[in-house]
Short mmCIF file of C-alpha atoms in Angstrom, two decimals:
data_model
loop_
_atom_site.label_atom_id
_atom_site.label_comp_id
_atom_site.label_asym_id
_atom_site.label_seq_id
_atom_site.Cartn_x
_atom_site.Cartn_y
_atom_site.Cartn_z
CA UNK A 258 -7.52 -0.48 66.72
CA UNK A 259 -9.35 -2.28 64.11
CA UNK A 260 -6.76 -4.94 64.04
CA UNK A 261 -6.93 -5.12 67.90
CA UNK A 262 -10.65 -5.44 67.99
CA UNK A 263 -11.05 -7.97 65.58
CA UNK A 264 -8.47 -10.36 67.02
CA UNK A 265 -10.03 -9.42 70.04
CA UNK A 266 -13.43 -10.98 68.43
CA UNK A 267 -11.87 -13.76 67.83
CA UNK A 268 -10.34 -14.88 70.83
CA UNK A 269 -13.67 -14.45 72.52
CA UNK A 270 -15.95 -15.65 69.88
CA UNK A 271 -14.94 -19.59 70.88
CA UNK A 272 -14.09 -18.78 74.32
CA UNK A 273 -17.89 -17.39 75.24
CA UNK A 274 -19.46 -20.93 73.11
CA UNK A 275 -16.88 -22.98 75.36
CA UNK A 276 -19.36 -23.84 78.17
CA UNK A 277 -22.16 -24.94 75.86
CA UNK A 278 -19.47 -26.97 73.64
CA UNK A 279 -18.31 -28.52 76.86
CA UNK A 280 -21.45 -29.23 78.41
CA UNK A 281 -22.95 -31.01 74.86
CA UNK A 282 -19.44 -33.02 74.47
CA UNK A 283 -20.36 -34.70 77.93
CA UNK A 284 -23.98 -35.13 77.29
CA UNK A 285 -23.99 -36.16 73.95
CA UNK A 286 -20.45 -37.24 73.37
CA UNK A 287 -19.84 -39.15 76.71
CA UNK A 288 -23.46 -39.48 77.17
CA UNK A 289 -23.25 -38.20 81.14
CA UNK A 290 -25.71 -36.07 82.88
CA UNK A 291 -26.06 -32.48 82.86
CA UNK A 292 -24.64 -32.75 86.58
CA UNK A 293 -21.46 -34.29 84.85
CA UNK A 294 -21.26 -31.64 82.01
CA UNK A 295 -22.02 -28.52 84.65
CA UNK A 296 -18.91 -29.87 86.54
CA UNK A 297 -16.51 -29.68 83.72
CA UNK A 298 -17.63 -26.47 82.64
CA UNK A 299 -17.47 -24.94 86.21
CA UNK A 300 -14.09 -26.77 86.16
CA UNK A 301 -12.93 -24.69 83.29
CA UNK A 302 -14.79 -21.60 84.46
CA UNK A 303 -12.93 -21.58 87.90
CA UNK A 304 -9.39 -22.50 86.09
CA UNK A 305 -10.10 -19.10 83.83
CA UNK A 306 -10.89 -17.38 86.91
CA UNK A 307 -7.82 -18.56 88.94
CA UNK A 308 -5.35 -17.88 86.07
CA UNK A 309 -6.78 -14.66 84.71
CA UNK A 310 -4.63 -12.66 87.35
CA UNK A 311 -1.34 -14.89 87.58
CA UNK A 312 -1.18 -14.77 83.69
CA UNK A 313 -1.36 -11.35 83.80
CA UNK A 314 1.39 -10.57 86.38
CA UNK A 315 3.43 -13.22 83.77
CA UNK A 316 3.00 -11.17 81.02
CA UNK A 317 4.12 -8.18 83.22
CA UNK A 318 7.37 -10.01 84.37
CA UNK A 319 7.82 -12.04 80.93
CA UNK A 320 6.41 -9.82 78.41
CA UNK A 321 3.37 -10.99 76.35
CA UNK A 322 4.55 -12.85 73.57
CA UNK A 323 6.10 -16.03 75.52
CA UNK A 324 2.94 -16.34 77.86
CA UNK A 325 0.58 -15.92 74.94
CA UNK A 326 2.91 -18.86 73.23
CA UNK A 327 2.50 -21.28 76.04
CA UNK A 328 -1.23 -20.33 76.06
CA UNK A 329 -1.97 -21.22 72.10
CA UNK A 330 -0.02 -24.44 72.72
CA UNK A 331 -2.04 -25.44 75.80
CA UNK A 332 -5.26 -24.69 73.88
CA UNK A 333 -4.39 -26.39 71.11
CA UNK A 334 -3.32 -29.81 72.56
CA UNK A 335 -6.63 -29.73 74.76
CA UNK A 336 -9.10 -29.02 71.79
CA UNK A 337 -7.26 -31.32 69.45
CA UNK A 338 -7.80 -34.65 72.16
CA UNK A 339 -10.91 -32.79 73.96
CA UNK A 340 -13.18 -35.37 72.29
CA UNK A 341 -11.15 -38.45 72.96
CA UNK A 342 -10.55 -38.33 76.64
CA UNK A 343 -12.44 -40.12 79.07
CA UNK A 344 -14.51 -38.16 81.80
CA UNK A 345 -12.22 -38.01 84.51
CA UNK A 346 -8.95 -36.98 81.94
CA UNK A 347 -11.60 -34.27 80.59
CA UNK A 348 -12.72 -32.69 83.48
CA UNK A 349 -8.62 -32.22 84.78
CA UNK A 350 -8.01 -31.26 81.21
CA UNK A 351 -11.04 -28.47 81.59
CA UNK A 352 -9.12 -27.01 84.36
CA UNK A 353 -5.68 -26.97 82.92
CA UNK A 354 -7.15 -25.35 79.95
CA UNK A 355 -8.76 -22.45 81.88
CA UNK A 356 -5.83 -21.92 83.95
CA UNK A 357 -3.64 -21.37 81.12
CA UNK A 358 -6.19 -19.72 78.75
CA UNK A 359 -5.78 -15.72 78.59
CA UNK A 360 -8.95 -14.38 78.04
CA UNK A 361 -9.62 -12.14 74.63
CA UNK A 362 -10.86 -9.48 76.86
CA UNK A 363 -7.72 -8.93 78.42
CA UNK A 364 -5.62 -9.16 75.66
CA UNK A 365 -7.68 -6.77 73.71
CA UNK A 366 -8.12 -4.27 77.04
CA UNK A 367 -4.13 -4.28 77.37
CA UNK A 368 -3.53 -3.42 74.06
CA UNK A 369 -6.08 -0.75 74.04
CA UNK A 370 -4.74 0.83 77.18
CA UNK A 371 -1.24 0.77 75.95
CA UNK A 372 -1.84 2.11 72.13
CA UNK A 373 -4.97 4.33 72.77
CA UNK A 374 -4.53 8.09 73.71
CA UNK A 375 -6.17 9.22 76.71
CA UNK A 376 -8.84 11.05 75.27
CA UNK A 377 -9.96 8.06 73.15
CA UNK A 378 -9.93 5.36 75.81
CA UNK A 379 -13.37 5.59 76.93
CA UNK A 380 -14.55 5.12 73.30
CA UNK A 381 -12.09 2.35 72.99
CA UNK A 382 -13.24 0.56 75.67
CA UNK A 383 -16.66 1.20 74.68
CA UNK A 384 -15.86 -0.62 71.37
CA UNK A 385 -14.34 -3.54 72.85
CA UNK A 386 -18.04 -3.78 75.16
CA UNK A 387 -19.76 -3.88 71.80
CA UNK A 388 -17.59 -6.67 70.52
CA UNK A 389 -17.70 -8.73 73.14
CA UNK A 390 -21.82 -8.27 73.17
CA UNK A 391 -21.64 -9.44 69.50
CA UNK A 392 -19.82 -12.66 70.46
CA UNK A 393 -22.32 -13.46 73.30
CA UNK A 394 -24.60 -13.18 70.02
CA UNK A 395 -22.81 -15.37 68.01
CA UNK A 396 -20.61 -17.55 69.86
CA UNK A 397 -23.09 -19.87 71.74
CA UNK A 398 -25.39 -20.29 68.70
CA UNK A 399 -22.35 -21.32 66.66
CA UNK A 400 -21.48 -23.62 69.14
CA UNK A 401 -24.87 -25.07 69.22
CA UNK A 402 -25.20 -25.27 65.39
CA UNK A 403 -21.96 -27.02 64.81
CA UNK A 404 -22.35 -29.45 68.03
CA UNK A 405 -26.06 -30.45 66.93
CA UNK A 406 -25.62 -30.29 63.08
CA UNK A 407 -22.12 -31.81 62.88
CA UNK A 408 -20.77 -33.11 66.33
CA UNK A 409 -19.39 -31.85 69.26
CA UNK A 410 -16.00 -33.42 68.35
CA UNK A 411 -16.25 -31.21 64.89
CA UNK A 412 -17.19 -28.18 67.46
CA UNK A 413 -14.03 -28.63 69.74
CA UNK A 414 -11.97 -28.48 66.72
CA UNK A 415 -12.84 -25.70 64.86
CA UNK A 416 -13.72 -23.47 68.01
CA UNK A 417 -10.02 -24.13 69.30
CA UNK A 418 -8.39 -23.81 65.85
CA UNK A 419 -10.00 -20.45 65.72
CA UNK A 420 -8.85 -19.61 69.44
CA UNK A 421 -5.42 -20.42 68.57
CA UNK A 422 -5.19 -18.69 65.76
CA UNK A 423 -6.20 -15.75 67.15
CA UNK A 424 -4.20 -16.18 70.39
CA UNK A 425 -1.03 -17.11 67.74
CA UNK A 426 -1.97 -13.37 66.07
CA UNK A 427 -1.86 -11.58 69.08
CA UNK A 428 1.49 -13.08 70.12
CA UNK A 429 2.50 -11.94 66.97
CA UNK A 430 1.22 -8.68 66.77
CA UNK A 431 2.96 -8.23 70.75
CA UNK A 432 6.40 -8.51 69.22
CA UNK A 433 5.90 -5.13 67.43
CA UNK A 434 7.05 -2.02 68.88
CA UNK A 435 4.03 0.15 70.10
CA UNK A 436 3.69 3.86 69.99
CA UNK A 437 3.06 5.67 73.14
CA UNK A 438 -0.14 6.69 73.32
CA UNK A 439 0.40 10.10 74.46
CA UNK A 440 3.66 12.08 76.52
CA UNK A 441 1.77 14.93 77.70
CA UNK A 442 -0.60 15.33 80.28
CA UNK A 443 -4.03 17.14 80.37
CA UNK A 444 -2.45 20.19 80.74
CA UNK A 445 0.06 20.04 77.84
CA UNK A 446 3.11 19.22 79.99
CA UNK A 447 5.33 16.21 79.55
CA UNK A 448 4.84 13.57 82.19
CA UNK A 449 7.61 11.35 83.32
CA UNK A 450 7.29 7.46 82.18
CA UNK A 451 4.83 5.80 84.90
CA UNK A 452 3.06 9.33 85.57
CA UNK A 453 0.64 9.44 82.84
CA UNK A 454 -1.97 6.84 84.40
CA UNK A 455 -1.42 8.47 88.07
CA UNK A 456 -4.57 10.08 89.30
CA UNK A 457 -4.18 14.14 89.43
CA UNK A 458 -3.96 15.25 93.02
CA UNK A 459 -1.07 13.39 95.04
CA UNK A 460 0.17 10.10 95.83
CA UNK A 461 -0.37 8.39 92.52
CA UNK A 462 0.37 4.64 93.54
CA UNK A 463 -2.48 4.97 96.63
CA UNK A 464 -4.60 6.74 94.35
CA UNK A 465 -4.11 4.31 91.54
CA UNK A 466 -4.80 1.58 93.98
CA UNK A 467 -8.37 3.02 95.10
CA UNK A 468 -9.22 3.43 91.35
CA UNK A 469 -8.49 0.00 90.66
CA UNK A 470 -10.23 -1.30 93.99
CA UNK A 471 -13.42 0.83 92.99
CA UNK A 472 -13.50 -0.25 89.36
CA UNK A 473 -13.00 -4.00 90.28
CA UNK A 474 -15.58 -3.93 92.88
CA UNK A 475 -18.09 -2.44 90.27
CA UNK A 476 -17.32 -4.60 87.67
CA UNK A 477 -18.11 -7.79 89.99
CA UNK A 478 -21.55 -6.31 90.77
CA UNK A 479 -21.92 -5.57 87.04
CA UNK A 480 -20.86 -9.27 86.33
CA UNK A 481 -23.52 -10.21 89.21
CA UNK A 482 -26.21 -8.44 87.64
CA UNK A 483 -25.68 -9.67 84.00
CA UNK A 484 -25.40 -13.13 85.17
CA UNK A 485 -28.36 -12.93 87.59
CA UNK A 486 -30.44 -10.86 85.17
CA UNK A 487 -30.78 -13.90 82.19
CA UNK A 488 -31.99 -16.15 84.83
CA UNK A 489 -34.53 -14.15 86.46
CA UNK A 490 -35.65 -13.15 83.20
CA UNK A 491 -36.24 -16.81 82.24
CA UNK A 492 -37.98 -17.35 85.51
CA UNK A 493 -40.56 -14.76 84.83
CA UNK A 494 -41.26 -16.11 81.24
CA UNK A 495 -41.70 -19.42 82.73
CA UNK A 496 -44.50 -18.12 85.28
CA UNK A 497 -45.85 -16.29 82.60
CA UNK A 498 -46.04 -19.58 80.47
CA UNK A 499 -43.82 -17.61 77.92
CA UNK A 500 -40.58 -19.56 77.86
CA UNK A 501 -40.68 -19.62 73.99
CA UNK A 502 -40.14 -15.95 74.13
CA UNK A 503 -36.80 -16.06 76.66
CA UNK A 504 -34.58 -16.32 73.86
CA UNK A 505 -36.08 -13.21 72.04
CA UNK A 506 -35.49 -10.98 75.06
CA UNK A 507 -32.09 -12.32 75.62
CA UNK A 508 -30.98 -11.49 72.02
CA UNK A 509 -32.62 -8.28 72.57
CA UNK A 510 -30.70 -7.61 75.64
CA UNK A 511 -27.30 -8.26 73.77
CA UNK A 512 -28.83 -5.62 70.85
CA UNK A 513 -29.60 -3.17 73.76
CA UNK A 514 -26.11 -3.76 75.08
CA UNK A 515 -24.49 -2.83 71.97
CA UNK A 516 -26.29 0.27 71.34
CA UNK A 517 -25.39 0.97 75.39
CA UNK A 518 -21.75 0.54 74.60
CA UNK A 519 -21.82 2.51 71.31
CA UNK A 520 -23.60 5.33 72.98
CA UNK A 521 -21.05 5.18 76.64
CA UNK A 522 -18.14 6.00 73.81
CA UNK A 523 -19.91 8.80 72.55
CA UNK A 524 -20.30 10.71 75.83
CA UNK A 525 -18.08 14.02 76.48
CA UNK A 526 -17.59 13.19 79.87
CA UNK A 527 -16.44 9.77 81.64
CA UNK A 528 -18.42 9.04 84.58
CA UNK A 529 -17.59 7.50 87.89
CA UNK A 530 -17.88 3.73 87.66
CA UNK A 531 -20.34 3.87 90.60
CA UNK A 532 -22.72 6.05 88.57
CA UNK A 533 -24.16 3.75 85.97
CA UNK A 534 -23.63 0.92 88.62
CA UNK A 535 -26.00 2.52 91.08
CA UNK A 536 -28.26 3.42 87.96
CA UNK A 537 -28.20 -0.20 86.47
CA UNK A 538 -29.18 -1.35 89.87
CA UNK A 539 -32.42 1.07 90.33
CA UNK A 540 -33.50 -0.04 87.25
CA UNK A 541 -32.94 -3.54 87.35
CA UNK A 542 -34.58 -3.99 90.75
CA UNK A 543 -38.33 -3.24 90.01
CA UNK A 544 -38.32 -5.51 86.69
CA UNK A 545 -39.98 -8.50 88.07
CA UNK A 546 -43.28 -6.27 88.21
CA UNK A 547 -43.65 -6.48 84.65
CA UNK A 548 -46.73 -8.39 84.13
CA UNK A 549 -46.25 -9.19 80.16
CA UNK A 550 -43.16 -10.36 78.20
CA UNK A 551 -44.10 -7.83 75.90
CA UNK A 552 -43.75 -5.20 78.15
CA UNK A 553 -40.55 -6.60 79.47
CA UNK A 554 -39.03 -6.35 75.97
CA UNK A 555 -39.17 -2.40 76.34
CA UNK A 556 -38.51 -2.48 80.06
CA UNK A 557 -35.19 -4.23 79.78
CA UNK A 558 -33.29 -1.94 77.55
CA UNK A 559 -32.05 0.43 80.17
CA UNK A 560 -30.73 -2.04 82.25
CA UNK A 561 -29.03 -3.77 79.11
CA UNK A 562 -27.72 -0.34 77.83
CA UNK A 563 -26.24 0.63 81.61
CA UNK A 564 -24.77 -2.84 82.15
CA UNK A 565 -22.75 -2.23 78.65
CA UNK A 566 -21.61 1.35 79.62
CA UNK A 567 -20.54 -0.28 83.34
CA UNK A 568 -18.38 -2.49 81.90
CA UNK A 569 -16.86 -0.07 79.46
CA UNK A 570 -16.34 2.64 82.01
CA UNK A 571 -14.77 0.18 84.81
CA UNK A 572 -12.59 -1.46 82.05
CA UNK A 573 -11.42 2.40 81.11
CA UNK A 574 -10.82 2.98 85.00
CA UNK A 575 -8.35 -0.01 85.11
CA UNK A 576 -6.48 0.56 81.97
CA UNK A 577 -5.81 4.12 82.74
CA UNK A 578 -4.94 3.40 86.46
CA UNK A 579 -2.66 0.65 85.26
CA UNK A 580 0.91 1.77 84.40
CA UNK A 581 3.11 0.04 81.54
CA UNK A 582 4.39 -2.60 84.23
CA UNK A 583 1.24 -3.36 85.97
CA UNK A 584 -1.05 -3.90 83.39
CA UNK A 585 -1.32 -7.21 82.89
CA UNK A 586 -1.81 -7.83 86.42
CA UNK A 587 -4.79 -5.17 86.79
CA UNK A 588 -6.49 -5.99 83.68
CA UNK A 589 -6.17 -9.82 84.80
CA UNK A 590 -7.78 -9.22 87.91
CA UNK A 591 -10.83 -6.91 86.27
CA UNK A 592 -11.31 -10.05 84.10
CA UNK A 593 -11.10 -12.47 87.41
CA UNK A 594 -13.62 -9.77 88.69
CA UNK A 595 -16.10 -10.20 86.09
CA UNK A 596 -15.84 -13.84 85.93
CA UNK A 597 -16.55 -13.88 89.45
CA UNK A 598 -19.57 -11.65 89.16
CA UNK A 599 -20.83 -13.96 86.50
CA UNK A 600 -20.37 -16.87 88.77
CA UNK A 601 -22.33 -15.23 91.84
CA UNK A 602 -25.14 -13.57 90.08
CA UNK A 603 -26.78 -16.66 89.02
CA UNK A 604 -27.11 -18.50 92.63
CA UNK A 605 -27.81 -15.48 93.80
CA UNK A 606 -31.06 -14.51 91.63
CA UNK A 607 -31.89 -18.52 92.15
CA UNK A 608 -31.83 -18.44 95.77
CA UNK A 609 -34.08 -15.30 95.70
CA UNK A 610 -36.34 -16.90 93.36
CA UNK A 611 -37.03 -20.24 95.32
CA UNK A 612 -37.82 -17.56 98.53
CA UNK A 613 -39.99 -14.43 96.89
CA UNK A 614 -40.74 -15.95 93.21
CA UNK A 615 -39.24 -14.27 89.78
CA UNK A 616 -39.40 -10.72 91.09
CA UNK A 617 -37.05 -11.85 93.77
CA UNK A 618 -34.36 -12.55 91.31
CA UNK A 619 -34.14 -9.00 89.53
CA UNK A 620 -34.67 -7.73 93.20
CA UNK A 621 -31.51 -9.33 94.50
CA UNK A 622 -29.16 -8.50 91.81
CA UNK A 623 -30.07 -4.90 91.94
CA UNK A 624 -30.13 -4.55 95.67
CA UNK A 625 -26.66 -5.82 95.57
CA UNK A 626 -25.62 -3.15 92.56
CA UNK A 627 -27.05 -0.57 94.55
CA UNK A 628 -25.31 -1.70 97.68
CA UNK A 629 -22.19 -1.81 96.06
CA UNK A 630 -22.45 1.31 94.34
CA UNK A 631 -22.88 3.61 97.05
CA UNK A 632 -19.94 1.74 99.22
CA UNK A 633 -17.82 2.28 96.05
CA UNK A 634 -19.01 5.98 96.44
CA UNK A 635 -18.33 6.61 100.24
CA UNK A 636 -15.02 4.94 99.35
CA UNK A 637 -14.10 7.02 96.48
CA UNK A 638 -14.86 10.44 98.80
CA UNK A 639 -12.69 9.19 101.51
CA UNK A 640 -10.16 8.10 99.28
CA UNK A 641 -9.91 11.53 97.74
CA UNK A 642 -9.95 13.73 101.10
CA UNK A 643 -7.21 11.46 102.15
CA UNK A 644 -5.10 11.98 99.27
CA UNK A 645 -2.47 14.65 100.08
CA UNK A 646 -2.48 18.14 98.38
CA UNK A 647 -0.30 18.47 95.10
CA UNK A 648 2.98 20.67 95.79
CA UNK A 649 2.75 24.38 94.69
CA UNK A 650 4.59 25.83 91.89
CA UNK A 651 7.10 28.21 92.73
#
């Protein structure tokens, strides 16, 4: 597991820095507007969101190594030439690069789901969440330093090299035989292949689809809160005349999230995905009432910790529900759900702030999280009642 987490971190690090590096390449390297830079970054993000489920399906059908080989080759070609492309070519190439990128989070979750025993899966996915938060702390700062102190071209080549090498490491590792995580169910009975991850209590396929659907919806809503949260934080600091402290608040969010990931991994009982999402929405909605950035520095701690917990719980639920032959598709869809939520959160918060001021951003994304959590709770309850009873022994 340590090797998997380190390799996953090395894939996540450049990927998280890519939007900033692409923006600086367009604005500084090509001397284009920030709008043009945002279009290139948006094309890359759209490619990642659309390509993740397709690449997951391909890994299920063709195995992981050939897909990762193609992905590494595509990323190497893009980042070796990105600084020399004209704007129209860069726009198209960024879209293609996103479509052919296997996200580090998906790779890490697939490996953890396959190699981790069920009793340790929650802790493993919590540690994956911690590495994600660390990459958010380091990645953008590293990209900014390389782009401004050296050049955007240098940032493109160095980060591209790290990305290709990390993907190649996953490709090599995927060729090694893996030891099954466990062949016994919770009662100590041997389970047949494909049944270990089926929910107890009846139709495993129907139950697994319901579990995955709820987890994806909760992950989408958590991504929406995370993205809208940052924009609302900046807006509130701007109104209070404390924009210079916005960076400190965002960094504090990442530190709180690391702590939240560690604590969620230590939980003796894994909560349902709707529970941390509901709590996240409830603690996020009133944050706009904080009248000073110092109060906000403390008040954001529960929300940041619960966001990390929600990501860990939803990822663990998808990993547990997926079988060996559907793991790539399920976790690819999970990555697309998180990316989709991130894409929705900022515009939702921005519209709410334009209509109701900075407090409206927190209220909008928090209310959305509460509504999704309640809907998922009702759906999970109805699915549980609809499942047939298990056959009686004897």
